[in-house]
Coordinates of C-alpha atoms (C1' of nucleotides) in Angstrom, one line a residue:
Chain K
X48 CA 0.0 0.0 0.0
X49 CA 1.2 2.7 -1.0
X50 CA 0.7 6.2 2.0
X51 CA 0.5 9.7 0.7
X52 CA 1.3 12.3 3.5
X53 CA -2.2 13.3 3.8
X54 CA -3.9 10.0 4.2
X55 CA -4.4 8.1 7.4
X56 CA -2.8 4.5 7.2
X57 CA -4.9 1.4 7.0
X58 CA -8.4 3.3 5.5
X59 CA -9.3 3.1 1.9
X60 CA -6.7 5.7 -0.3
X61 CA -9.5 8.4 -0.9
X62 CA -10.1 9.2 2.8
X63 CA -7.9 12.1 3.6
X64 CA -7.7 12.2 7.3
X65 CA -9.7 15.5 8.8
X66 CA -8.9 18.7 9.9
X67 CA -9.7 17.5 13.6
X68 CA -6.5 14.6 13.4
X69 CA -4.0 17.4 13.3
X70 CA -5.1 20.2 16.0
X71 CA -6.4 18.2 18.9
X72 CA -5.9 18.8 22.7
X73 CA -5.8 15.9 24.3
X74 CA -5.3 14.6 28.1
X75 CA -4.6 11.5 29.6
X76 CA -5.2 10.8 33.0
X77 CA -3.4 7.6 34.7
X78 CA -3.5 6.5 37.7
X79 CA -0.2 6.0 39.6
X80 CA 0.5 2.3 40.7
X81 CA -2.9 1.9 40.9
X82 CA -3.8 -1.1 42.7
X83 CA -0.8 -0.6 45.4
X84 CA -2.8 3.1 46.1
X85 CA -5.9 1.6 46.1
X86 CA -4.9 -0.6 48.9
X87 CA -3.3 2.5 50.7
X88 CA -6.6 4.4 50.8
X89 CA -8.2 2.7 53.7
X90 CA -4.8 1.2 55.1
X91 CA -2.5 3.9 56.2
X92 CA -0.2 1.8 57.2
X93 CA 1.2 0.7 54.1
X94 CA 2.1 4.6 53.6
X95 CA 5.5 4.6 52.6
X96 CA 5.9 0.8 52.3
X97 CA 7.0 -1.4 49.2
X98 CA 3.8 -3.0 48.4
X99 CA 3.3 -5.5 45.4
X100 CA 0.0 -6.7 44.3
X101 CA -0.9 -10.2 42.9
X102 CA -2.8 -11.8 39.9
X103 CA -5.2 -14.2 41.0
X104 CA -4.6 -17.6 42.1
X105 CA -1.5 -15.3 44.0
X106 CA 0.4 -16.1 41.1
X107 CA 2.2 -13.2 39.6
X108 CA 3.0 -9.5 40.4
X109 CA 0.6 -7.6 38.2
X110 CA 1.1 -4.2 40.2
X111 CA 3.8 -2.5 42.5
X112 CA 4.7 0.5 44.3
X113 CA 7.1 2.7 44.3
X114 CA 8.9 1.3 46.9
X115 CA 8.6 -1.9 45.7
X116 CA 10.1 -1.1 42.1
X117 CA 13.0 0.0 43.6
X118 CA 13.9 -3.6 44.5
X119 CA 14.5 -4.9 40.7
X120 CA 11.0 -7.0 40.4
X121 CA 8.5 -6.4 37.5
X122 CA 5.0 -6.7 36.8
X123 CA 4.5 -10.3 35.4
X124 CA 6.9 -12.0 37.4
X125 CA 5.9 -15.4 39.2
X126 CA 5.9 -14.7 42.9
X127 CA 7.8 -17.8 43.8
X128 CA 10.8 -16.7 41.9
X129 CA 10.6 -13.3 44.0
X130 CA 10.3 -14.7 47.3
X131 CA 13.5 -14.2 48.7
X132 CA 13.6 -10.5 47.9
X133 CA 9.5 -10.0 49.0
X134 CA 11.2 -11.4 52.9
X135 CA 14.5 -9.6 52.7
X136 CA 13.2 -5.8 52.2
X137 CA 9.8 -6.9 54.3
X138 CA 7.6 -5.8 51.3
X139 CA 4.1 -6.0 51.6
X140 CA 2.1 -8.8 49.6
X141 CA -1.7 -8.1 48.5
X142 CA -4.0 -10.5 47.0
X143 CA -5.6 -8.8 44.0
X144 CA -8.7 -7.5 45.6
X145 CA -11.0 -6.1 41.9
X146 CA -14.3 -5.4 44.0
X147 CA -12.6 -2.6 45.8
X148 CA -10.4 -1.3 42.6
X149 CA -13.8 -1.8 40.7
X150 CA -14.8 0.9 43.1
X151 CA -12.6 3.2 43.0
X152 CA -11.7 3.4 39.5
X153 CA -15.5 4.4 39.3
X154 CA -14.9 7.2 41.8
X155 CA -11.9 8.7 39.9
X156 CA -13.8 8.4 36.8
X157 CA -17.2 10.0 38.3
X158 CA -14.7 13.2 39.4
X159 CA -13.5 13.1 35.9
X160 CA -16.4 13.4 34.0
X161 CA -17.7 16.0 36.2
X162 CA -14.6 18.5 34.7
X163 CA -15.2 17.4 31.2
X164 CA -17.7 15.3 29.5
X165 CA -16.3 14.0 26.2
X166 CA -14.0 11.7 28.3
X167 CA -12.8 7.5 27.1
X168 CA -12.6 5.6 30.3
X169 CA -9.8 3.4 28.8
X170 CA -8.9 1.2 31.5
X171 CA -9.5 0.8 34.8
X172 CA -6.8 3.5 35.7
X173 CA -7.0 5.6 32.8
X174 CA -9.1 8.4 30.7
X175 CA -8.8 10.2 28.1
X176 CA -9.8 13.7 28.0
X177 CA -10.6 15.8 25.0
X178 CA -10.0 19.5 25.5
X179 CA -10.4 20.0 21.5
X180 CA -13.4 21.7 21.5
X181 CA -13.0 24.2 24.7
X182 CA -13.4 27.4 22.4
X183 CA -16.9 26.6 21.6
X184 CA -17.4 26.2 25.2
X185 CA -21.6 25.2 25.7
X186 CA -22.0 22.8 23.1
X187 CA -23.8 20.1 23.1
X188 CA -21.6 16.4 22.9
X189 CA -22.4 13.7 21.7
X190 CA -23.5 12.3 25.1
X191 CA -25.5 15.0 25.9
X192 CA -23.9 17.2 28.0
X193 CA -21.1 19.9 27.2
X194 CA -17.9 20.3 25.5
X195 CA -15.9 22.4 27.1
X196 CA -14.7 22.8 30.9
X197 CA -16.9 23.0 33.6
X198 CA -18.7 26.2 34.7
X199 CA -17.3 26.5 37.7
X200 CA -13.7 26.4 36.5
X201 CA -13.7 27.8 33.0
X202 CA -10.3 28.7 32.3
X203 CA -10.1 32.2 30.3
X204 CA -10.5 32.0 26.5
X205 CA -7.5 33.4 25.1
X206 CA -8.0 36.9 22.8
X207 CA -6.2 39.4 20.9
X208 CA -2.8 38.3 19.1
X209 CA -3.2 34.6 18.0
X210 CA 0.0 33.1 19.1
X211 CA -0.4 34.9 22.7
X212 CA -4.2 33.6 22.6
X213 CA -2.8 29.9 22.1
X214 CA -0.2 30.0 24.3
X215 CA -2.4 31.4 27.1
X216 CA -5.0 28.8 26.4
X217 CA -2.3 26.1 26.5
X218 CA -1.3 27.4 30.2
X219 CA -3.8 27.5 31.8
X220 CA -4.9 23.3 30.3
X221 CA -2.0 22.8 32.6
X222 CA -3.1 24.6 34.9
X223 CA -6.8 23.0 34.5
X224 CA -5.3 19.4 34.8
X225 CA -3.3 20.3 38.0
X226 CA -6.7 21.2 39.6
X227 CA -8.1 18.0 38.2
X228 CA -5.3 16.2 39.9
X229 CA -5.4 17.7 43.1
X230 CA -9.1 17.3 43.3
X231 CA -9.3 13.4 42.3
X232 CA -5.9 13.0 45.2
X233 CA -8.2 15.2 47.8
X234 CA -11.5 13.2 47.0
X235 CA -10.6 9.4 46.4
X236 CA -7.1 9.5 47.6
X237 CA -5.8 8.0 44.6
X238 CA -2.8 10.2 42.8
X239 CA -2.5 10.4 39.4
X240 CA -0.3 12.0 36.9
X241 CA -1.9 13.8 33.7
X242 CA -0.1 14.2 30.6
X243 CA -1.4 17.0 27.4
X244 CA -0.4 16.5 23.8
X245 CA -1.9 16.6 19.9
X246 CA -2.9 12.4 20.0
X247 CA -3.5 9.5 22.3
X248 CA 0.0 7.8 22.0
X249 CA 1.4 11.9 22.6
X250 CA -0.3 11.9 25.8
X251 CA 1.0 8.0 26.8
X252 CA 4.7 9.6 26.5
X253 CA 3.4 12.8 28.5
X254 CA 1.9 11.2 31.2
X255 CA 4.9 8.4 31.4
X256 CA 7.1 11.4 31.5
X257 CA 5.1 13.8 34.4
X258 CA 5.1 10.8 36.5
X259 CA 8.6 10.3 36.8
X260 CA 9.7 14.4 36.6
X261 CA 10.2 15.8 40.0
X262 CA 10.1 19.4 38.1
X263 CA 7.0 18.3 36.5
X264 CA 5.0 17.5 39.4
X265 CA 2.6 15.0 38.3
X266 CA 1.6 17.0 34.9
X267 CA 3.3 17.8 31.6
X268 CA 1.8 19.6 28.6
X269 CA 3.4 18.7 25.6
X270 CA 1.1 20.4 23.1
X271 CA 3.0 22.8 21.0
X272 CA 5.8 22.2 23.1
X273 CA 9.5 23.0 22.1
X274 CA 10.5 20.4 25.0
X275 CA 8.9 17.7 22.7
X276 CA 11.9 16.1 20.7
X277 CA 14.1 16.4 24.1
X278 CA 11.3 14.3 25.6
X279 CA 10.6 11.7 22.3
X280 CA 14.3 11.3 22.8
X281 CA 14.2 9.9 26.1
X282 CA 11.7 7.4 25.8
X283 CA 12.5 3.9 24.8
X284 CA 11.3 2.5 22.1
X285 CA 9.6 -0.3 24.1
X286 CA 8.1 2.3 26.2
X287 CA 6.3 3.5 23.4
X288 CA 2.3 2.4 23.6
X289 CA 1.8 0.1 20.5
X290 CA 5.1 -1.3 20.8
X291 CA 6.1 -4.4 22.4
X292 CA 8.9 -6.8 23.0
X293 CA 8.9 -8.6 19.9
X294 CA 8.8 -5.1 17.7
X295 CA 10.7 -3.6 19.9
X296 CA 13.8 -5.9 19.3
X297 CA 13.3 -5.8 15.3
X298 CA 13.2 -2.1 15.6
X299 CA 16.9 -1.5 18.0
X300 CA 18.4 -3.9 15.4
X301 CA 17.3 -1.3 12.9
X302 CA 18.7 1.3 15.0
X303 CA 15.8 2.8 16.4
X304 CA 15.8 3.0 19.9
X305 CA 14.1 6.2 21.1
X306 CA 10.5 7.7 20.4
X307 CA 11.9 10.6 18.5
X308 CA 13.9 8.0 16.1
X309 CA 11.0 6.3 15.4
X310 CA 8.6 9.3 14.7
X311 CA 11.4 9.9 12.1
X312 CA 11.7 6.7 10.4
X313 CA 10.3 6.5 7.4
X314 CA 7.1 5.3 6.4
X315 CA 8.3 2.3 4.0
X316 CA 10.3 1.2 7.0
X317 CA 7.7 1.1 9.8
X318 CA 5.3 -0.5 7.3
X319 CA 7.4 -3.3 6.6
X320 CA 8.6 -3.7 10.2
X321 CA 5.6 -3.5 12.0
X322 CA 2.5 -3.4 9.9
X323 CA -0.1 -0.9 9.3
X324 CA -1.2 -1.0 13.2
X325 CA 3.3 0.6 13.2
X326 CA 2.0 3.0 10.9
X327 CA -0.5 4.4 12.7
X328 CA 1.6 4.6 15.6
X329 CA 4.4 6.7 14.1
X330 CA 1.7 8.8 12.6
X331 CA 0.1 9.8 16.1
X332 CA 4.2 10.4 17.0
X333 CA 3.8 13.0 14.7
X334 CA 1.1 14.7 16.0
X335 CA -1.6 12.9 13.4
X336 CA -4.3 11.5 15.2
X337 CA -5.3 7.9 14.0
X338 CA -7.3 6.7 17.2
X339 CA -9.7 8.7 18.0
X340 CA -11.3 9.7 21.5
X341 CA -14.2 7.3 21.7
X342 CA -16.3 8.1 24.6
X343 CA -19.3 5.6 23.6
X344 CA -18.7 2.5 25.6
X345 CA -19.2 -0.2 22.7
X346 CA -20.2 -4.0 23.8
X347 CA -17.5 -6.1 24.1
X348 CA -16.9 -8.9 20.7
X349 CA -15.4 -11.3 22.5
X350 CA -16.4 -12.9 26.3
X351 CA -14.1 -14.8 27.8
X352 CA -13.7 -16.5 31.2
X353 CA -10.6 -18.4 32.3
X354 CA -9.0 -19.2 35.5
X355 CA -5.8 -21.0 36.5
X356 CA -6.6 -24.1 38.7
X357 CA -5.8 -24.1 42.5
X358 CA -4.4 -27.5 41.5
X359 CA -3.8 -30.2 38.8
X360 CA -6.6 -31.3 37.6
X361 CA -7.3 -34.7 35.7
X362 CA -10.5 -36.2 36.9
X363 CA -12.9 -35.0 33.9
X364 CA -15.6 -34.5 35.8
X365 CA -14.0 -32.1 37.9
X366 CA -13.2 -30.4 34.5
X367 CA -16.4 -30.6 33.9
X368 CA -17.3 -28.9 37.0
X369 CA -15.1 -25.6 36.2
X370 CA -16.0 -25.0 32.5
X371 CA -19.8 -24.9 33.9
X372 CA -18.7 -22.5 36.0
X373 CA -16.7 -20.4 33.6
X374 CA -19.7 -20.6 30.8
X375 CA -22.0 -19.7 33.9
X376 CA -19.6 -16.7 34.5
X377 CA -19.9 -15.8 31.0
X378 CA -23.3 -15.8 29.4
X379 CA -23.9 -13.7 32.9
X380 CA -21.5 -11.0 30.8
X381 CA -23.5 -11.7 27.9
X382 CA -26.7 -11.2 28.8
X383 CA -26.1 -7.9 30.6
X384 CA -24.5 -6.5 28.0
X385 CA -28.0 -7.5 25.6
X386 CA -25.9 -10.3 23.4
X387 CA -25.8 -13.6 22.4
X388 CA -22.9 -15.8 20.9
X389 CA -22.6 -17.6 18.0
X390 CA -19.4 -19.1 18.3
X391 CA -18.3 -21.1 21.7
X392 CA -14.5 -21.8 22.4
X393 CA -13.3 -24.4 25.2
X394 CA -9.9 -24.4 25.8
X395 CA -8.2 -26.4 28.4
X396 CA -3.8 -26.0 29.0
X397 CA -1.3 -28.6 31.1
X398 CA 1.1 -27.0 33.3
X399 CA 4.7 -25.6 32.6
X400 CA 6.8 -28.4 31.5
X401 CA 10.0 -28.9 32.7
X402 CA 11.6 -26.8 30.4
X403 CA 9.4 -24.3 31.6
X404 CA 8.3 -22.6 28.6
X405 CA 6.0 -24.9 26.2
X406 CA 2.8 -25.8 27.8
X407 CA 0.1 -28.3 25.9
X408 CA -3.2 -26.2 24.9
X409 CA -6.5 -28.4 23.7
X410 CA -9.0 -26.4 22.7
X411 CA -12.3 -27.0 19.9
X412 CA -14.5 -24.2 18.7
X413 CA -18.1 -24.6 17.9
X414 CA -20.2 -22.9 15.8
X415 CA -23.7 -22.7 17.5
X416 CA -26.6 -24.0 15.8
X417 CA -28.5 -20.6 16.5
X418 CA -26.8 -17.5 18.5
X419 CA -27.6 -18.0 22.2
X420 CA -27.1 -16.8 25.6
X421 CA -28.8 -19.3 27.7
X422 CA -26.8 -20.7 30.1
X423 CA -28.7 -24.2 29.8
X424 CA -27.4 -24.6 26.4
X425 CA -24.2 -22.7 26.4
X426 CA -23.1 -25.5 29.2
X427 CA -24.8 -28.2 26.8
X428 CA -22.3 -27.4 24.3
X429 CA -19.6 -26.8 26.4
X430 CA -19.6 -30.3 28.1
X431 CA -19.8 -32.0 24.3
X432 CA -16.5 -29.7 24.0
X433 CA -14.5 -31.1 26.8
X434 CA -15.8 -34.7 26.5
X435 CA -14.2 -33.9 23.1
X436 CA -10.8 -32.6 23.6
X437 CA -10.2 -34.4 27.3
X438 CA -7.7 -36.6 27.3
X439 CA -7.5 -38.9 29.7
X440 CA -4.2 -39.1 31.8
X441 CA -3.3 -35.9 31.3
X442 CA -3.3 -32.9 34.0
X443 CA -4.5 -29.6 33.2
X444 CA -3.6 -26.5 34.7
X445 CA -5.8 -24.0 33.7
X446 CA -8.7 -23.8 31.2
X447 CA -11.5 -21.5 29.5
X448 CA -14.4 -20.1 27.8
X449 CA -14.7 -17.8 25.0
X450 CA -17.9 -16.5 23.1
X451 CA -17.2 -14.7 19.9
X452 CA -19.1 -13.7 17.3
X453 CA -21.7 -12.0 19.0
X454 CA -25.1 -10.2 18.3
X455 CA -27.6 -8.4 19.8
X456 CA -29.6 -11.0 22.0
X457 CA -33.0 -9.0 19.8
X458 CA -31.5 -10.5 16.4
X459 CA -31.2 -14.1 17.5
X460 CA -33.3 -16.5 15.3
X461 CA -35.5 -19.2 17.1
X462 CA -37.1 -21.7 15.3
X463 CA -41.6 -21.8 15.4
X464 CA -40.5 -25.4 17.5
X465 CA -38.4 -23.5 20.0
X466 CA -39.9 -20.6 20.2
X467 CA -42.1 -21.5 23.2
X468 CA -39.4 -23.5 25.4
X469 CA -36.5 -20.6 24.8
X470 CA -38.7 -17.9 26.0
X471 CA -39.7 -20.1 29.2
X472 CA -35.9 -20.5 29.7
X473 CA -35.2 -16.6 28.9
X474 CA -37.2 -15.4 31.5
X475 CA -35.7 -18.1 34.0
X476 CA -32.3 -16.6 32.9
X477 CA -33.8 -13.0 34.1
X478 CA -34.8 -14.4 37.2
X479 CA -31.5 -16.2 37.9
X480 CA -29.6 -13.0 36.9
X481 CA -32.2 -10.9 39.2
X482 CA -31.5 -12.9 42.2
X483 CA -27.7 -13.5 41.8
X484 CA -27.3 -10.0 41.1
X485 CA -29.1 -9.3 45.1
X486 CA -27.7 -12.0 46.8
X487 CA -24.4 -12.4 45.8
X488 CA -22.9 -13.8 42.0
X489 CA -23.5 -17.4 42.0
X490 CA -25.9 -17.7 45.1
X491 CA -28.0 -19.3 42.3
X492 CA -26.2 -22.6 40.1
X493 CA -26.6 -25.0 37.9
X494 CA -26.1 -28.2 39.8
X495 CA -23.2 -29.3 37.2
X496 CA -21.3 -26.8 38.8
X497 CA -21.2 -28.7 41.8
X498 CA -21.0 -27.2 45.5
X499 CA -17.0 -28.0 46.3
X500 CA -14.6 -26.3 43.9
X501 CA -11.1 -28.4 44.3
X502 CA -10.0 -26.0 41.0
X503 CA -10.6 -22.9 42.9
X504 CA -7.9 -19.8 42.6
X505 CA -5.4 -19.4 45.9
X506 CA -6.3 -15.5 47.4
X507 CA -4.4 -15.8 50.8
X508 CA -3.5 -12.3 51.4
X509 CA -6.7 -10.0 50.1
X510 CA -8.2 -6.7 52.2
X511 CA -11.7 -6.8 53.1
X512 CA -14.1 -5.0 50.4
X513 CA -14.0 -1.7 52.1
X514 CA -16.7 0.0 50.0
X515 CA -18.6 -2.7 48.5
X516 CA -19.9 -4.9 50.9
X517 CA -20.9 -3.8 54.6
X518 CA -19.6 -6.7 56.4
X519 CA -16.1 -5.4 55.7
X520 CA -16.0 -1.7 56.1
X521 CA -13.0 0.1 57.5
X522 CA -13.2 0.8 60.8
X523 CA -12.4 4.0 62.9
X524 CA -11.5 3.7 66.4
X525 CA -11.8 6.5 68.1
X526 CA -10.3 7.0 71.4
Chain D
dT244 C1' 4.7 -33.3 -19.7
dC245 C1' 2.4 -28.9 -19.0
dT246 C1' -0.7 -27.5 -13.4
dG247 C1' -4.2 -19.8 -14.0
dG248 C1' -5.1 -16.0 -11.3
dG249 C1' -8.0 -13.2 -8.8
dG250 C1' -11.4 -12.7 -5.4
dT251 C1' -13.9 -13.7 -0.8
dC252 C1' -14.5 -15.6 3.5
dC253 C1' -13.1 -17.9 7.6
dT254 C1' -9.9 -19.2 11.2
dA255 C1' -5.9 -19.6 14.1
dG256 C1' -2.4 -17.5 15.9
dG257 C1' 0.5 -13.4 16.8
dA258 C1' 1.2 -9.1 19.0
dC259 C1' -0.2 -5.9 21.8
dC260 C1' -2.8 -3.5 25.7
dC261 C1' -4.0 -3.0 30.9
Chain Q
dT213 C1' 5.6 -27.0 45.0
dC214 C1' 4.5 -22.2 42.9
dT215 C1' 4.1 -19.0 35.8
dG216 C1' -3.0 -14.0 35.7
dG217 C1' -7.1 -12.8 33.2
dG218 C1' -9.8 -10.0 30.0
dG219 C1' -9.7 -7.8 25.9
dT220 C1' -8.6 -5.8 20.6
dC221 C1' -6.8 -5.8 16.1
dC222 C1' -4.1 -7.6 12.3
dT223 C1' -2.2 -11.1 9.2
dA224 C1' -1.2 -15.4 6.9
dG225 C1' -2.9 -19.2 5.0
dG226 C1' -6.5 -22.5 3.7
dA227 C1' -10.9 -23.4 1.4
dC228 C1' -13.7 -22.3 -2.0
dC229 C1' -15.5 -20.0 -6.2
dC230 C1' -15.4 -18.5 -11.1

DNA sequence: TCTGGGGTCCTAGGACCC
DNA sequence: TCTGGGGTCCTAGGACCC
C-alpha cells in the first residue's frame, strides 16, 4: 500500500484524514501504581511501604509500588521466583482484591467526568480527556452534555494576538489538569499524573514522563511544546504504547531505539517492520491523530472466562465442573451487555513443562446452531467440547471459555419449534440474573457446577471489600 | 509433460494492551 | 511445589469460487 502524506494508514486511499486529526488537545489521565494506592486508601499503614499486588490464584505481580520497584522485580513476574527478595526488604504482599479497585476506579472516573464530559474511560486507571473543543465552550456532545470545561472552572478564553491567545489557552490546560489532579488526590485519595499532547499515544509519552519528573510535578503539557523532541528522545522504544517486545527488538536492530527516532523513520520502513497498526503509531508520534477519543462504551466482541486451577486437575468430571462455571460466568457478561454468541470456544492448557516454557493447549470451537445466551445450552455445548478434547491421563492446569461472534440478543433466530421452550428458559435466565445480582454472583447454580470447587484460585492475602460490601467496612476507632 | 489467477470468507495465531 | 485474566486488532494461509 502505497501512503501519501495526507492519508491516514490502514483506511481506503480516498479518505484524507480530517482537519480535527491534526489540531487536537488531548489529556490523559493515569492512575499511579494503581492497585498498590488503592490498597493505601483505607490502610494507612502501608504509607510509605513497598507493596506488590498479585494476579489471581497469587500467582504473579501484576502491580507495584514505588517502593517496591526500587527492588529490581516487574509486573509479570511469578511470585515464587521473587520470594527471597518480598522477605528480605519486608515488602508488603496483596492478593488482587478487583471489587474494591472496581470501586474506586468508578470514583476517579465520576470526578472526571464532572470537569469534562467527552472523556474514554480506557482502562480501569486511565481516561482520556478531549480538550479540542473548549473554544466553543456550551456545546452540546455527543453524550449529551457539554464540551468544554466545567462552569465552575472555565479557564479564560485566550484573545487578541493569535500566538499569545494559544499559548495562554495552553497554560492555563495545565493549569486546569493540576486542579483536576489535586481534586481526584483530595477526593478518592488516589494520585495520578496527567499528561497533554496533539494524539492519544502523545499523551501516553506525556503522562509516562510527568510521573517520573520531579520538576514536572505530576503534569506535563506537551502540546505545542518546544521540550517535545528532548522528551521523544528519552523514551525507549519499548516504552512507546503500540510497541512491544517482539517489535521492539526488530526495531533497536534497525537502530531505532528512542520515540523521537521512530517518529522519524520513514514510512516504507515502519510499514514493513511493524504493519499498518506501526503505521499508525508513528503517525500519532507525529502529532496525526489515527485513534480517536471514543467516549461511547461499545459491547465487548469477545467474552471470555478463564482461571488457572488451585491445583492439577485430571479427573474429567472435575473439568467438567469448572468449564460450567466459567460458561455460567460468561453468558452472565453476555446477557447484561444484551448479546448472544454464535461461536463457543473451550480451551483447556497442562502446566509448565520442565523446560518451563511450552505448555500443551487443547481447545475445539463450535459454531452454535443458533446465537444464544442461555446458560442451559451454552453448558450443553460446552460439556460436548470437553468430552471432546479431554484426554485422559493428562493434567491440566488451567482452562477456558470464550464466546465470539456476538449479536444483539434481539436479532437471534428461534425456530416456530423452539420458540415457546427458549422464552420459558429466557425469563428463568432473568430471574436467575435478578437474584444473583441481590444475593451475591452465584448464590443461584446449575447443579453441574457442583458445591465444592477443588479447582478454585489461591487468594491468601486480600483486604476486606472496604466500600462494596458492609460486612467489611473500615473501621475507625476512636479514642 | 504442462498444473491460472484473482477474489472472498473464515480461522488460528501473533502481537499488543491494561 | 509455585508462571494472571480480559480484551482488541491484524495477518497469513486454507478453502472455495469463477
Amino acid at each position: 500500500m502505497k501512503l501519501k502524506a495526507d492519508r491516514l494508514p490502514g483506511g481506503p486511499e480516498e479518505i484524507s484524514y480530517p482537519p480535527e486529526a491534526l489540531n487536537q488537545s488531548l489529556a490523559l489521565v493515569d492512575c499511579n501504581n494503581f492497585y498498590a494506592s488503592c490498597e493505601r486508601v483505607f490502610n494507612p499503614k502501608l504509607n510509605g511501604q513497598p507493596i506488590v499486588v498479585l494476579s489471581s490464584n497469587d500467582a504473579c505481580i501484576i502491580a507495584l509500588s514505588n517502593e517496591a520497584k526500587q527492588f529490581g522485580i516487574k509486573v509479570g513476574e511469578p511470585l515464587f521466583e521473587k520470594r527471597d527478595i518480598i522477605k528480605k526488604n519486608n515488602i508488603v504482599v496483596c492478593s488482587s482484591n478487583f471489587n474494591l479497585y472496581g470501586d474506586m476506579s468508578r470514583r476517579v472516573m465520576d470526578l472526571l467526568s464532572g470537569f469534562i464530559s467527552d472523556i474514554e474511560i480506557y482502562s480501569i486507571d486511565e481516561a482520556f480527556l478531549n480538550f479540542s473543543g473548549h473554544k466553543k465552550s456550551g456545546r452540546p456532545s455527543r453524550r449529551g452534555g457539554t464540551v468544554g470545561y466545567s462552569n465552575a472552572m472555565n479557564p479564560p478564553q485566550g484573545v487578541g494576538d493569535p500566538h499569545e491567545a494559544v499559548s495562554s489557552v495552553n497554560h492555563s490546560l495545565t493549569e486546569y489538569a493540576r486542579t483536576i489532579r489535586q481534586t481526584i488526590q483530595k477526593w478518592t485519595g488516589i494520585p495520578v499524573s496527567i499528561g497533554l499532547a496533539r494524539t492519544k499515544t502523545l499523551t501516553k509519552i506525556a503522562s509516562k514522563l510527568a510521573k517520573k519528573s520531579k520538576k514536572a510535578n505530576g503534569v506535563l503539557n506537551l502540546i505545542d511544546s518546544p521540550h517535545l523532541d528532548r522528551a521523544l528522545e528519552k523514551v525507549h522504544v519499548v516504552d512507546v504504547w503500540g510497541v512491544g517486545i517482539k517489535s521492539a527488538r526488530k526495531l533497536i536492530e534497525k537502530g531505532i531505539r528512542n520515540a523521537l527516532q521512530l517518529r522519524d523513520a520513514s514510512d516504507n520502513r515502519i510499514r514493513h517492520t511493524m504493519g499498518v497498526s506501526g503505521l499508525r503509531l508513528v503517525y500519532e508520534l507525529r502529532g496525526i491523530s489515527c485513534h480517536a477519543l471514543d467516549n461511547c462504551p461499545r459491547p465487548k466482541k469477545g467474552i471470555l472466562c478463564s482461571q488457572s486451577f488451585g491445583r492439577k486437575i485430571s479427573d474429567i468430571a472435575e473439568l467438567k465442573q469448572a468449564i460450567t462455571a466459567f460458561v455460567t460466568n460468561a453468558a452472565e457478561r453476555l446477557r447484561k451487555q444484551k448479546s448472544a454468541a454464535r461461536h463457543l470456544t473451550v480451551f483447556m492448557l497442562t502446566g509448565f513443562s520442565e523446560d518451563k516454557q511450552a505448555r500443551k493447549k487443547q481447545s475445539l470451537s463450535i459454531k452454535l446452531p443458533a446465537a444464544t445466551n442461555l446458560s442451559s445450552e451454552l453448558i450443553r455445548q460446552a460439556m460436548k467440547a470437553v468430552e471432546r478434547i479431554y484426554q485422559s491421563g493428562q493434567s491440566y492446569k488451567r482452562a477456558g471459555v470464550r464466546f465470539d461472534d456476538l449479536v444483539p440478543s434481539e436479532q437471534t433466530q428461534i425456530s416456530l419449534f423452539d420458540q415457546a421452550a427458549s422464552a420459558k428458559t429466557s425469563r428463568l435466565m432473568e430471574t436467575v440474573d435478578i437474584l444473583n445480582d441481590k444475593l451475591g454472583s452465584g448464590s443461584l447454580r446449575y447443579a453441574t457446577q457442583g458445591t465444592i470447587h477443588p479447582w478454585k484460585a489461591k487468594s491468601e492475602m486480600v483486604s476486606p471489600r472496604y466500600t462494596t460490601c458492609w460486612d467489611e467496612l473500615a473501621e475507625v476507632l476512636a479514642k
